[in-house]
Amino acid sequence: SQTIHQWPATLVQPVGSPLSLECTVEGTSNPNLYWYRQAAGRGLQLLFYSVGIGQISSEVPQNLSASRPQDRQFILSSKKLLLSDSGFYLCAWSGGALDTQYFGPGTRLTVL
Amino acid sequence: GQNIDQPTEMTATEGAIVQINCTYQTSGFNGLFWYQQHAGEAPTFLSYNVLDGLEEKGRFSSFLSRSKGYSYLLLKELQMKDSASYLCARANNNDMRFGAGTRLTVKP
């Protein structure tokens, strides 16, 4: 069966510090991968999605970037965090663009 | 977000039935998903509709009308554990967009 992992589970970082969040998927090949952010009490905002290694589509221009160095690994990064980057970051995978998305446990990021 | 509208909050009583509505922009529509999200947790998949009509899964059912750009999630025999946010999501061409979610509170 397929599983999706994210780490860390929680993170507190100062403004201006770098960020690296990792997501890995097991039990499937060539998945579509997604990064979402959810601000407190708000809906899911799609940040990036990837249909293959090295292929990244950005939905919202901002100080975040994503990379997919391996088929089942998706990384969200920032060189300098802003206060507005605080939120719940969710990684998801699907078999295709129109298929059900399955979410990882999420990373709660607080930028102080 | 992205032309997907659902009520912000709803309250219902344990044992009752509640219907959560969702309207969406019909252009490029390819399917409608419902997810449940408990506070502090990731969303979990509940249902998927691509054709008009009702899909039933135990206590949960989901309805779709493609011509009207309308869906609802029906929860029967409400339990306290059903208190959560319910997210409507529309698959559109090459991606999926989520509504802001409806926070349901089930009271004894």
mmCIF file of N, CA and C in Angstrom, chain A residues 5-106:
data_model
loop_
_atom_site.group_PDB
_atom_site.id
_atom_site.type_symbol
_atom_site.label_atom_id
_atom_site.label_comp_id
_atom_site.label_asym_id
_atom_site.label_seq_id
_atom_site.Cartn_x
_atom_site.Cartn_y
_atom_site.Cartn_z
ATOM 1 N N HIS A 5 5.076 10.412 3.702
ATOM 2 C CA HIS A 5 5.726 10.888 4.921
ATOM 3 C C HIS A 5 6.137 12.341 4.740
ATOM 4 N N GLN A 6 6.052 13.066 5.830
ATOM 5 C CA GLN A 6 6.544 14.439 5.851
ATOM 6 C C GLN A 6 7.329 14.645 7.127
ATOM 7 N N TRP A 7 8.362 15.438 7.037
ATOM 8 C CA TRP A 7 9.068 15.860 8.244
ATOM 9 C C TRP A 7 9.752 17.188 8.023
ATOM 10 N N PRO A 8 9.929 17.940 9.127
ATOM 11 C CA PRO A 8 9.496 17.577 10.469
ATOM 12 C C PRO A 8 7.996 17.779 10.674
ATOM 13 N N ALA A 9 7.481 17.341 11.801
ATOM 14 C CA ALA A 9 6.057 17.519 12.110
ATOM 15 C C ALA A 9 5.766 18.953 12.531
ATOM 16 N N THR A 10 6.664 19.535 13.291
ATOM 17 C CA THR A 10 6.530 20.934 13.695
ATOM 18 C C THR A 10 7.890 21.611 13.581
ATOM 19 N N LEU A 11 7.843 22.913 13.367
ATOM 20 C CA LEU A 11 9.078 23.668 13.171
ATOM 21 C C LEU A 11 8.838 25.114 13.584
ATOM 22 N N VAL A 12 9.747 25.644 14.363
ATOM 23 C CA VAL A 12 9.712 27.059 14.734
ATOM 24 C C VAL A 12 11.010 27.678 14.228
ATOM 25 N N GLN A 13 10.870 28.687 13.384
ATOM 26 C CA GLN A 13 12.043 29.285 12.753
ATOM 27 C C GLN A 13 11.980 30.806 12.881
ATOM 28 N N PRO A 14 13.133 31.459 12.995
ATOM 29 C CA PRO A 14 13.132 32.935 13.015
ATOM 30 C C PRO A 14 12.976 33.498 11.609
ATOM 31 N N VAL A 15 12.439 34.706 11.539
ATOM 32 C CA VAL A 15 12.356 35.418 10.262
ATOM 33 C C VAL A 15 13.740 35.520 9.636
ATOM 34 N N GLY A 16 13.807 35.291 8.333
ATOM 35 C CA GLY A 16 15.073 35.404 7.626
ATOM 36 C C GLY A 16 15.882 34.129 7.563
ATOM 37 N N SER A 17 15.446 33.098 8.275
ATOM 38 C CA SER A 17 16.195 31.835 8.258
ATOM 39 C C SER A 17 15.747 30.991 7.059
ATOM 40 N N PRO A 18 16.568 30.004 6.669
ATOM 41 C CA PRO A 18 16.178 29.138 5.538
ATOM 42 C C PRO A 18 15.217 28.049 5.982
ATOM 43 N N LEU A 19 14.611 27.391 4.985
ATOM 44 C CA LEU A 19 13.635 26.339 5.260
ATOM 45 C C LEU A 19 13.844 25.175 4.305
ATOM 46 N N SER A 20 13.680 23.972 4.823
ATOM 47 C CA SER A 20 13.643 22.794 3.968
ATOM 48 C C SER A 20 12.675 21.794 4.566
ATOM 49 N N LEU A 21 11.610 21.519 3.846
ATOM 50 C CA LEU A 21 10.621 20.523 4.257
ATOM 51 C C LEU A 21 10.663 19.382 3.255
ATOM 52 N N GLU A 22 10.609 18.176 3.779
ATOM 53 C CA GLU A 22 10.740 17.022 2.896
ATOM 54 C C GLU A 22 9.490 16.153 2.903
ATOM 55 N N CYS A 23 9.196 15.593 1.748
ATOM 56 C CA CYS A 23 8.051 14.710 1.569
ATOM 57 C C CYS A 23 8.501 13.519 0.742
ATOM 58 N N THR A 24 8.177 12.326 1.216
ATOM 59 C CA THR A 24 8.493 11.137 0.426
ATOM 60 C C THR A 24 7.277 10.236 0.358
ATOM 61 N N VAL A 25 7.157 9.533 -0.756
ATOM 62 C CA VAL A 25 6.039 8.626 -0.996
ATOM 63 C C VAL A 25 6.591 7.222 -1.191
ATOM 64 N N GLU A 26 5.889 6.243 -0.654
ATOM 65 C CA GLU A 26 6.286 4.846 -0.833
ATOM 66 C C GLU A 26 5.142 4.072 -1.463
ATOM 67 N N GLY A 27 5.481 3.039 -2.215
ATOM 68 C CA GLY A 27 4.469 2.130 -2.725
ATOM 69 C C GLY A 27 3.828 2.529 -4.034
ATOM 70 N N THR A 28 4.394 3.514 -4.722
ATOM 71 C CA THR A 28 3.868 3.916 -6.022
ATOM 72 C C THR A 28 5.005 4.491 -6.848
ATOM 73 N N SER A 29 4.810 4.500 -8.162
ATOM 74 C CA SER A 29 5.835 5.045 -9.060
ATOM 75 C C SER A 29 5.262 6.209 -9.856
ATOM 76 N N ASN A 30 6.112 7.180 -10.134
ATOM 77 C CA ASN A 30 5.756 8.347 -10.942
ATOM 78 C C ASN A 30 4.474 9.029 -10.470
ATOM 79 N N PRO A 31 4.376 9.290 -9.189
ATOM 80 C CA PRO A 31 3.173 9.973 -8.710
ATOM 81 C C PRO A 31 3.209 11.452 -9.079
ATOM 82 N N ASN A 32 2.031 12.080 -9.146
ATOM 83 C CA ASN A 32 1.961 13.542 -9.112
ATOM 84 C C ASN A 32 2.148 13.943 -7.652
ATOM 85 N N LEU A 33 2.928 14.985 -7.432
ATOM 86 C CA LEU A 33 3.192 15.434 -6.067
ATOM 87 C C LEU A 33 2.799 16.896 -5.931
ATOM 88 N N TYR A 34 2.318 17.265 -4.738
ATOM 89 C CA TYR A 34 1.771 18.606 -4.509
ATOM 90 C C TYR A 34 2.255 19.136 -3.167
ATOM 91 N N TRP A 35 2.466 20.453 -3.125
ATOM 92 C CA TRP A 35 2.665 21.166 -1.859
ATOM 93 C C TRP A 35 1.528 22.172 -1.696
ATOM 94 N N TYR A 36 0.885 22.113 -0.508
ATOM 95 C CA TYR A 36 -0.163 23.063 -0.163
ATOM 96 C C TYR A 36 0.236 23.780 1.126
ATOM 97 N N ARG A 37 -0.326 24.969 1.291
ATOM 98 C CA ARG A 37 -0.216 25.663 2.586
ATOM 99 C C ARG A 37 -1.632 25.983 3.052
ATOM 100 N N GLN A 38 -1.830 25.834 4.351
ATOM 101 C CA GLN A 38 -3.118 26.150 4.954
ATOM 102 C C GLN A 38 -2.875 27.088 6.128
ATOM 103 N N ALA A 39 -3.322 28.340 5.980
ATOM 104 C CA ALA A 39 -3.229 29.279 7.095
ATOM 105 C C ALA A 39 -4.315 28.925 8.108
ATOM 106 N N ALA A 40 -4.155 29.370 9.330
ATOM 107 C CA ALA A 40 -5.075 29.027 10.413
ATOM 108 C C ALA A 40 -6.512 29.352 10.020
ATOM 109 N N GLY A 41 -7.397 28.326 10.088
ATOM 110 C CA GLY A 41 -8.806 28.528 9.788
ATOM 111 C C GLY A 41 -9.115 28.809 8.329
ATOM 112 N N ARG A 42 -8.166 28.545 7.444
ATOM 113 C CA ARG A 42 -8.382 28.854 6.031
ATOM 114 C C ARG A 42 -8.343 27.581 5.190
ATOM 115 N N GLY A 43 -8.619 27.737 3.890
ATOM 116 C CA GLY A 43 -8.588 26.615 2.966
ATOM 117 C C GLY A 43 -7.180 26.283 2.515
ATOM 118 N N LEU A 44 -7.086 25.314 1.623
ATOM 119 C CA LEU A 44 -5.798 24.865 1.115
ATOM 120 C C LEU A 44 -5.376 25.719 -0.075
ATOM 121 N N GLN A 45 -4.167 26.226 -0.030
ATOM 122 C CA GLN A 45 -3.607 26.997 -1.135
ATOM 123 C C GLN A 45 -2.543 26.148 -1.825
ATOM 124 N N LEU A 46 -2.747 25.850 -3.099
ATOM 125 C CA LEU A 46 -1.764 25.064 -3.841
ATOM 126 C C LEU A 46 -0.540 25.927 -4.111
ATOM 127 N N LEU A 47 0.636 25.424 -3.721
ATOM 128 C CA LEU A 47 1.885 26.163 -3.911
ATOM 129 C C LEU A 47 2.643 25.657 -5.142
ATOM 130 N N PHE A 48 2.857 24.357 -5.191
ATOM 131 C CA PHE A 48 3.616 23.744 -6.289
ATOM 132 C C PHE A 48 3.030 22.376 -6.583
ATOM 133 N N TYR A 49 3.183 21.946 -7.848
ATOM 134 C CA TYR A 49 2.900 20.556 -8.165
ATOM 135 C C TYR A 49 3.918 20.068 -9.177
ATOM 136 N N SER A 50 4.080 18.746 -9.195
ATOM 137 C CA SER A 50 5.094 18.128 -10.045
ATOM 138 C C SER A 50 4.543 16.851 -10.659
ATOM 139 N N VAL A 51 4.724 16.713 -11.958
ATOM 140 C CA VAL A 51 4.266 15.504 -12.646
ATOM 141 C C VAL A 51 5.418 14.546 -12.925
ATOM 142 N N GLY A 52 6.661 14.937 -12.587
ATOM 143 C CA GLY A 52 7.798 14.060 -12.804
ATOM 144 C C GLY A 52 9.072 14.669 -12.241
ATOM 145 N N ILE A 53 10.130 13.882 -12.245
ATOM 146 C CA ILE A 53 11.419 14.340 -11.721
ATOM 147 C C ILE A 53 11.840 15.625 -12.429
ATOM 148 N N GLY A 54 12.209 16.607 -11.628
ATOM 149 C CA GLY A 54 12.696 17.870 -12.184
ATOM 150 C C GLY A 54 11.634 18.768 -12.775
ATOM 151 N N GLN A 55 10.356 18.326 -12.754
ATOM 152 C CA GLN A 55 9.278 19.125 -13.335
ATOM 153 C C GLN A 55 8.464 19.760 -12.217
ATOM 154 N N ILE A 56 8.540 21.080 -12.131
ATOM 155 C CA ILE A 56 7.858 21.800 -11.061
ATOM 156 C C ILE A 56 7.012 22.901 -11.668
ATOM 157 N N SER A 57 5.752 22.969 -11.255
ATOM 158 C CA SER A 57 4.879 24.068 -11.653
ATOM 159 C C SER A 57 4.555 24.891 -10.415
ATOM 160 N N SER A 58 4.743 26.194 -10.533
ATOM 161 C CA SER A 58 4.504 27.092 -9.412
ATOM 162 C C SER A 58 3.167 27.778 -9.580
ATOM 163 N N GLU A 59 2.383 27.779 -8.518
ATOM 164 C CA GLU A 59 1.061 28.387 -8.582
ATOM 165 C C GLU A 59 1.051 29.815 -8.059
ATOM 166 N N VAL A 60 1.885 30.078 -7.093
ATOM 167 C CA VAL A 60 1.859 31.390 -6.439
ATOM 168 C C VAL A 60 3.291 31.922 -6.353
ATOM 169 N N PRO A 61 3.570 33.066 -6.984
ATOM 170 C CA PRO A 61 4.935 33.619 -6.898
ATOM 171 C C PRO A 61 5.216 34.107 -5.486
ATOM 172 N N GLN A 62 6.303 33.660 -4.887
ATOM 173 C CA GLN A 62 6.615 34.033 -3.517
ATOM 174 C C GLN A 62 8.051 33.603 -3.228
ATOM 175 N N ASN A 63 8.427 33.659 -1.992
ATOM 176 C CA ASN A 63 9.815 33.354 -1.652
ATOM 177 C C ASN A 63 10.039 31.871 -1.385
ATOM 178 N N LEU A 64 9.130 31.021 -1.840
ATOM 179 C CA LEU A 64 9.294 29.591 -1.673
ATOM 180 C C LEU A 64 9.675 28.960 -3.009
ATOM 181 N N SER A 65 10.340 27.814 -2.947
ATOM 182 C CA SER A 65 10.663 27.051 -4.149
ATOM 183 C C SER A 65 10.492 25.574 -3.844
ATOM 184 N N ALA A 66 10.388 24.768 -4.886
ATOM 185 C CA ALA A 66 10.229 23.331 -4.704
ATOM 186 C C ALA A 66 11.173 22.606 -5.646
ATOM 187 N N SER A 67 11.543 21.399 -5.251
ATOM 188 C CA SER A 67 12.391 20.579 -6.104
ATOM 189 C C SER A 67 11.955 19.127 -5.978
ATOM 190 N N ARG A 68 12.204 18.377 -7.032
ATOM 191 C CA ARG A 68 11.893 16.949 -7.040
ATOM 192 C C ARG A 68 13.125 16.218 -7.550
ATOM 193 N N PRO A 69 14.063 15.948 -6.644
ATOM 194 C CA PRO A 69 15.320 15.311 -7.057
ATOM 195 C C PRO A 69 15.184 13.824 -7.391
ATOM 196 N N GLN A 70 14.177 13.187 -6.819
ATOM 197 C CA GLN A 70 13.918 11.770 -7.100
ATOM 198 C C GLN A 70 12.432 11.578 -7.349
ATOM 199 N N ASP A 71 12.073 10.440 -7.913
ATOM 200 C CA ASP A 71 10.689 10.198 -8.312
ATOM 201 C C ASP A 71 9.702 10.367 -7.167
ATOM 202 N N ARG A 72 10.090 9.933 -5.969
ATOM 203 C CA ARG A 72 9.147 9.936 -4.859
ATOM 204 C C ARG A 72 9.569 10.879 -3.731
ATOM 205 N N GLN A 73 10.312 11.918 -4.096
ATOM 206 C CA GLN A 73 10.779 12.884 -3.110
ATOM 207 C C GLN A 73 10.461 14.288 -3.598
ATOM 208 N N PHE A 74 9.854 15.064 -2.697
ATOM 209 C CA PHE A 74 9.447 16.422 -3.045
ATOM 210 C C PHE A 74 9.881 17.334 -1.901
ATOM 211 N N ILE A 75 10.603 18.394 -2.226
ATOM 212 C CA ILE A 75 11.187 19.245 -1.194
ATOM 213 C C ILE A 75 10.692 20.677 -1.372
ATOM 214 N N LEU A 76 10.295 21.290 -0.279
ATOM 215 C CA LEU A 76 9.886 22.692 -0.265
ATOM 216 C C LEU A 76 10.953 23.493 0.463
ATOM 217 N N SER A 77 11.394 24.591 -0.146
ATOM 218 C CA SER A 77 12.511 25.344 0.417
ATOM 219 C C SER A 77 12.226 26.833 0.409
ATOM 220 N N SER A 78 12.995 27.521 1.245
ATOM 221 C CA SER A 78 13.024 28.969 1.218
ATOM 222 C C SER A 78 14.412 29.416 1.652
ATOM 223 N N LYS A 79 14.902 30.492 1.063
ATOM 224 C CA LYS A 79 16.208 31.020 1.472
ATOM 225 C C LYS A 79 16.048 31.934 2.683
ATOM 226 N N LYS A 80 14.907 32.652 2.745
ATOM 227 C CA LYS A 80 14.677 33.594 3.850
ATOM 228 C C LYS A 80 13.200 33.611 4.188
ATOM 229 N N LEU A 81 12.845 33.072 5.329
ATOM 230 C CA LEU A 81 11.447 32.993 5.729
ATOM 231 C C LEU A 81 10.880 34.355 6.116
ATOM 232 N N LEU A 82 9.592 34.531 5.815
ATOM 233 C CA LEU A 82 8.841 35.716 6.220
ATOM 234 C C LEU A 82 7.828 35.306 7.291
ATOM 235 N N LEU A 83 7.349 36.275 8.054
ATOM 236 C CA LEU A 83 6.312 35.977 9.044
ATOM 237 C C LEU A 83 5.092 35.342 8.380
ATOM 238 N N SER A 84 4.769 35.808 7.185
ATOM 239 C CA SER A 84 3.586 35.327 6.475
ATOM 240 C C SER A 84 3.739 33.893 5.976
ATOM 241 N N ASP A 85 4.912 33.309 6.113
ATOM 242 C CA ASP A 85 5.112 31.915 5.716
ATOM 243 C C ASP A 85 4.606 30.929 6.772
ATOM 244 N N SER A 86 4.224 31.422 7.926
ATOM 245 C CA SER A 86 3.678 30.529 8.962
ATOM 246 C C SER A 86 2.425 29.841 8.439
ATOM 247 N N GLY A 87 2.278 28.566 8.794
ATOM 248 C CA GLY A 87 1.089 27.830 8.366
ATOM 249 C C GLY A 87 1.308 26.337 8.457
ATOM 250 N N PHE A 88 0.322 25.631 7.982
ATOM 251 C CA PHE A 88 0.340 24.170 7.978
ATOM 252 C C PHE A 88 0.654 23.741 6.547
ATOM 253 N N TYR A 89 1.797 23.081 6.353
ATOM 254 C CA TYR A 89 2.248 22.704 5.016
ATOM 255 C C TYR A 89 1.936 21.230 4.780
ATOM 256 N N LEU A 90 1.210 20.986 3.735
ATOM 257 C CA LEU A 90 0.761 19.628 3.416
ATOM 258 C C LEU A 90 1.310 19.190 2.071
ATOM 259 N N CYS A 91 1.831 17.994 2.052
ATOM 260 C CA CYS A 91 2.269 17.357 0.814
ATOM 261 C C CYS A 91 1.208 16.326 0.438
ATOM 262 N N ALA A 92 0.964 16.152 -0.840
ATOM 263 C CA ALA A 92 -0.019 15.166 -1.289
ATOM 264 C C ALA A 92 0.497 14.480 -2.540
ATOM 265 N N TRP A 93 -0.008 13.287 -2.771
ATOM 266 C CA TRP A 93 0.317 12.577 -4.006
ATOM 267 C C TRP A 93 -0.966 12.100 -4.663
ATOM 268 N N SER A 94 -0.906 11.903 -5.989
ATOM 269 C CA SER A 94 -2.012 11.289 -6.708
ATOM 270 C C SER A 94 -1.449 10.495 -7.873
ATOM 271 N N GLY A 95 -2.280 9.612 -8.416
ATOM 272 C CA GLY A 95 -1.854 8.815 -9.563
ATOM 273 C C GLY A 95 -1.885 9.596 -10.869
ATOM 274 N N GLY A 96 -2.652 10.671 -10.896
ATOM 275 C CA GLY A 96 -2.785 11.499 -12.084
ATOM 276 C C GLY A 96 -3.432 12.804 -11.705
ATOM 277 N N ALA A 97 -3.507 13.714 -12.667
ATOM 278 C CA ALA A 97 -3.984 15.068 -12.383
ATOM 279 C C ALA A 97 -5.419 15.092 -11.865
ATOM 280 N N LEU A 98 -6.245 14.149 -12.294
ATOM 281 C CA LEU A 98 -7.647 14.163 -11.920
ATOM 282 C C LEU A 98 -7.975 13.090 -10.885
ATOM 283 N N ASP A 99 -6.965 12.445 -10.362
ATOM 284 C CA ASP A 99 -7.183 11.381 -9.386
ATOM 285 C C ASP A 99 -7.255 11.924 -7.961
ATOM 286 N N THR A 100 -7.769 11.103 -7.073
ATOM 287 C CA THR A 100 -7.818 11.450 -5.652
ATOM 288 C C THR A 100 -6.427 11.791 -5.151
ATOM 289 N N GLN A 101 -6.343 12.854 -4.357
ATOM 290 C CA GLN A 101 -5.082 13.208 -3.732
ATOM 291 C C GLN A 101 -5.069 12.686 -2.298
ATOM 292 N N TYR A 102 -3.930 12.140 -1.897
ATOM 293 C CA TYR A 102 -3.765 11.612 -0.549
ATOM 294 C C TYR A 102 -2.689 12.443 0.139
ATOM 295 N N PHE A 103 -3.029 12.877 1.348
ATOM 296 C CA PHE A 103 -2.190 13.853 2.024
ATOM 297 C C PHE A 103 -1.261 13.208 3.054
ATOM 298 N N GLY A 104 -0.103 13.815 3.208
ATOM 299 C CA GLY A 104 0.791 13.467 4.306
ATOM 300 C C GLY A 104 0.300 14.098 5.592
ATOM 301 N N PRO A 105 0.991 13.814 6.711
ATOM 302 C CA PRO A 105 0.542 14.303 8.019
ATOM 303 C C PRO A 105 0.736 15.805 8.222
ATOM 304 N N GLY A 106 1.534 16.454 7.373
ATOM 305 C CA GLY A 106 1.697 17.898 7.466
ATOM 306 C C GLY A 106 2.840 18.338 8.360
#
